[in-house]
Tab-separated table of C-alpha atoms in Angstrom:
chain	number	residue	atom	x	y	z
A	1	UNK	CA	54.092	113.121	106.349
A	2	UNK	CA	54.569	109.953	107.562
A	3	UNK	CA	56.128	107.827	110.607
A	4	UNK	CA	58.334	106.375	107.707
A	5	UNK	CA	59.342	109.960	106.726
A	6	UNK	CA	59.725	111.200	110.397
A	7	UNK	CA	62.294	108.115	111.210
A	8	UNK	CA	64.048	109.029	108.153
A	9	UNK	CA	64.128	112.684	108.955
A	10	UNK	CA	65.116	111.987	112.550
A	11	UNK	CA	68.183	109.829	111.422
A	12	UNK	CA	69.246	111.945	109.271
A	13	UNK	CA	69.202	114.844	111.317
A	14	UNK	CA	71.140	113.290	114.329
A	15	UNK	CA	73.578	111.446	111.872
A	16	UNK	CA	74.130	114.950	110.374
A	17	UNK	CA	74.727	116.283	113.736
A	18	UNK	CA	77.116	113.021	114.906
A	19	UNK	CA	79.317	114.139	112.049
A	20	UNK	CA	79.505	117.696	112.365
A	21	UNK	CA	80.342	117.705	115.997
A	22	UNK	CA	83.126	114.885	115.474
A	23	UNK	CA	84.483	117.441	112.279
A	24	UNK	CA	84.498	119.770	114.495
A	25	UNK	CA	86.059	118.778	117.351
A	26	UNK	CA	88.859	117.531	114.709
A	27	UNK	CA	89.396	121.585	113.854
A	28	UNK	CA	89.251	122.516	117.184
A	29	UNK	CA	93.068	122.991	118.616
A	30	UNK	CA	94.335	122.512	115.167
A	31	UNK	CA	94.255	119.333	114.207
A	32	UNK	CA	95.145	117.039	116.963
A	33	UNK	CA	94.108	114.183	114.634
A	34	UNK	CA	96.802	114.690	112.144
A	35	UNK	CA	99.481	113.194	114.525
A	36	UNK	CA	96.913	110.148	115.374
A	37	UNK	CA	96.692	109.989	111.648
A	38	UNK	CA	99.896	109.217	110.954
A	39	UNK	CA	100.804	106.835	114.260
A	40	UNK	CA	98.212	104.537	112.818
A	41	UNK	CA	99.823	104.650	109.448
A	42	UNK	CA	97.728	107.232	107.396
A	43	UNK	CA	99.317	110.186	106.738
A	44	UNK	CA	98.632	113.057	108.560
A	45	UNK	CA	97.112	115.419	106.080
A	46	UNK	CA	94.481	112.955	105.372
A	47	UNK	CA	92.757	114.483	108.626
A	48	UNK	CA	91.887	117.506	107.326
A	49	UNK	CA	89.624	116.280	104.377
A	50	UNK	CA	88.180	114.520	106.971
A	51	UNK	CA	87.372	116.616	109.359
A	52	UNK	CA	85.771	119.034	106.781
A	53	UNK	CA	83.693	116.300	104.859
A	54	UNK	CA	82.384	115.602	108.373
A	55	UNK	CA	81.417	118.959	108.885
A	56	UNK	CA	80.031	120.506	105.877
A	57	UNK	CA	78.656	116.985	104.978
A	58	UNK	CA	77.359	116.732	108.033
A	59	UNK	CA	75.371	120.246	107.870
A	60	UNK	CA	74.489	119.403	104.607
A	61	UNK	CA	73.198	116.251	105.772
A	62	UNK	CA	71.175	118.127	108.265
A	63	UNK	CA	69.576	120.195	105.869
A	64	UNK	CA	69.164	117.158	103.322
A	65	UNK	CA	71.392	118.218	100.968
A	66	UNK	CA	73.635	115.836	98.645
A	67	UNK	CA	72.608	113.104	101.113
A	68	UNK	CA	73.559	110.352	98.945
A	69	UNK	CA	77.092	111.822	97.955
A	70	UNK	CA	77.662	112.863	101.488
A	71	UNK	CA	76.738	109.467	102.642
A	72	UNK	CA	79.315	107.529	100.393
A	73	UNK	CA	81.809	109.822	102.287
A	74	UNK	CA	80.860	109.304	105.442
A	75	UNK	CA	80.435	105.459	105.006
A	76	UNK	CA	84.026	105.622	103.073
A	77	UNK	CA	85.279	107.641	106.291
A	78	UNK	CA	84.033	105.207	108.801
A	79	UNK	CA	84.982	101.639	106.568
A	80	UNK	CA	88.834	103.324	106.904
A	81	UNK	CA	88.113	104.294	111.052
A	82	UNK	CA	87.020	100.539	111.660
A	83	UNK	CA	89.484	98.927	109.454
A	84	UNK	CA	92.765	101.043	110.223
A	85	UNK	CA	92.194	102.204	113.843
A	86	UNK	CA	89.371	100.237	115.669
A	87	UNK	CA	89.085	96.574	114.555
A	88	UNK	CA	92.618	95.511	116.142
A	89	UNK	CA	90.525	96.828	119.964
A	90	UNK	CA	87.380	94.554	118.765
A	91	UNK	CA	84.201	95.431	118.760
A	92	UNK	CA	83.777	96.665	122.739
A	93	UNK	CA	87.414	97.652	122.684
A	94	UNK	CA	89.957	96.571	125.033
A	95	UNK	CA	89.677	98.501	127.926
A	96	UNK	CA	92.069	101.079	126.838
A	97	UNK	CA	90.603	102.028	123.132
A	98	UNK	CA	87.577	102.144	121.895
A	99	UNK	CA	85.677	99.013	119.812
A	100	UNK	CA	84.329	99.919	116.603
A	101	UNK	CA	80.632	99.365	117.599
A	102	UNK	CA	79.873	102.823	117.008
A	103	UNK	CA	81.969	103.257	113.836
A	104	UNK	CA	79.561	100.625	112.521
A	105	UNK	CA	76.131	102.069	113.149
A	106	UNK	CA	77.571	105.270	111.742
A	107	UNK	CA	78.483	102.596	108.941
A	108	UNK	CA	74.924	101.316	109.051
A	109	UNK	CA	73.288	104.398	108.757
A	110	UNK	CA	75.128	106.077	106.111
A	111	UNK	CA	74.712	102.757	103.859
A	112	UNK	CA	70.973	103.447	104.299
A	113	UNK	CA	70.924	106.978	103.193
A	114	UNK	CA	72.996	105.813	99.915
A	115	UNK	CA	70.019	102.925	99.290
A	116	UNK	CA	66.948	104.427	100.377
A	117	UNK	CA	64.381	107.238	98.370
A	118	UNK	CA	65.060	110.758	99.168
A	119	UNK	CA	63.202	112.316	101.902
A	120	UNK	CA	60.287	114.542	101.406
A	121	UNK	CA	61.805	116.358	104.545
A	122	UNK	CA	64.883	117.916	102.856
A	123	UNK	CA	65.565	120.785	101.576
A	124	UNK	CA	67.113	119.031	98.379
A	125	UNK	CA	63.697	117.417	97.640
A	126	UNK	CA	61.413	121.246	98.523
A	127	UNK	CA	63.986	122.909	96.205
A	128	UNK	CA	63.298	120.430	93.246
A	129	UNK	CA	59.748	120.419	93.723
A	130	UNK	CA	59.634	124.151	93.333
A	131	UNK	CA	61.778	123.684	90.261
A	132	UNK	CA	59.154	121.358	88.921
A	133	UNK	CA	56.086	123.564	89.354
């Protein structure tokens, strides 16, 4: 193992884990977000894919499973957050919403699971090995 490998592990793990927690807190009281869904003009169903691609992608992203599939989602996810709910507030907000500048890091980082190798820390990579021998 690498430093290369350990970096890529590391994001991975704590994008995984940015995810899950913001799926979860999305089930948690029943979906609060469905009625912030539709007030910014999605409709309010749409919240429930969501919130369960963000947590079983983001446990599976944590484990390094389907990264690149889960990380189209997620980057698919956060292009509609910035461009339906955050980019009227800018990118620090306006004082009484939130900017996007997180939404696009999130962005960032899932773009760079789609492009890069998979990781020889994931369990997607130790199960095909063991396939292989």
């Amino acid at each position: 193992m690498n430093k290369n490998e350990l970096g890529h592990f590391i994001l991975r793990a704590i994008l995984g884990f940015i995810f899950f927690i913001h799926g979860l807190s999305k089930f948690q009281g029943g979906i609060n977000t469905a009625g912030f869904f539709d007030s910014i003009g999605i409709p309010g169903f749409m919240a429930y894919p969501v919130a369960a691609i963000e947590l079983a992608g983001g446990i599976a992203l944590i484990l390094g499973m389907g990264t690149k599939i889960v990380s189209v989602l997620f980057a698919l996810i956060m292009l509609g957050a910035i461009f339906t709910a955050k980019l009227p507030a800018g990118l620090l907000g306006n004082g009484q919403v939130a900017g996007y500048e997180l939404d696009l890091i999130l962005l960032a980082a899932s773009i760079y699971f789609v492009l890069a190798k998979e990781s020889p820390l994931s369990l997607e990579n130790k199960l095909t090995e063991s396939k292989a021998n």
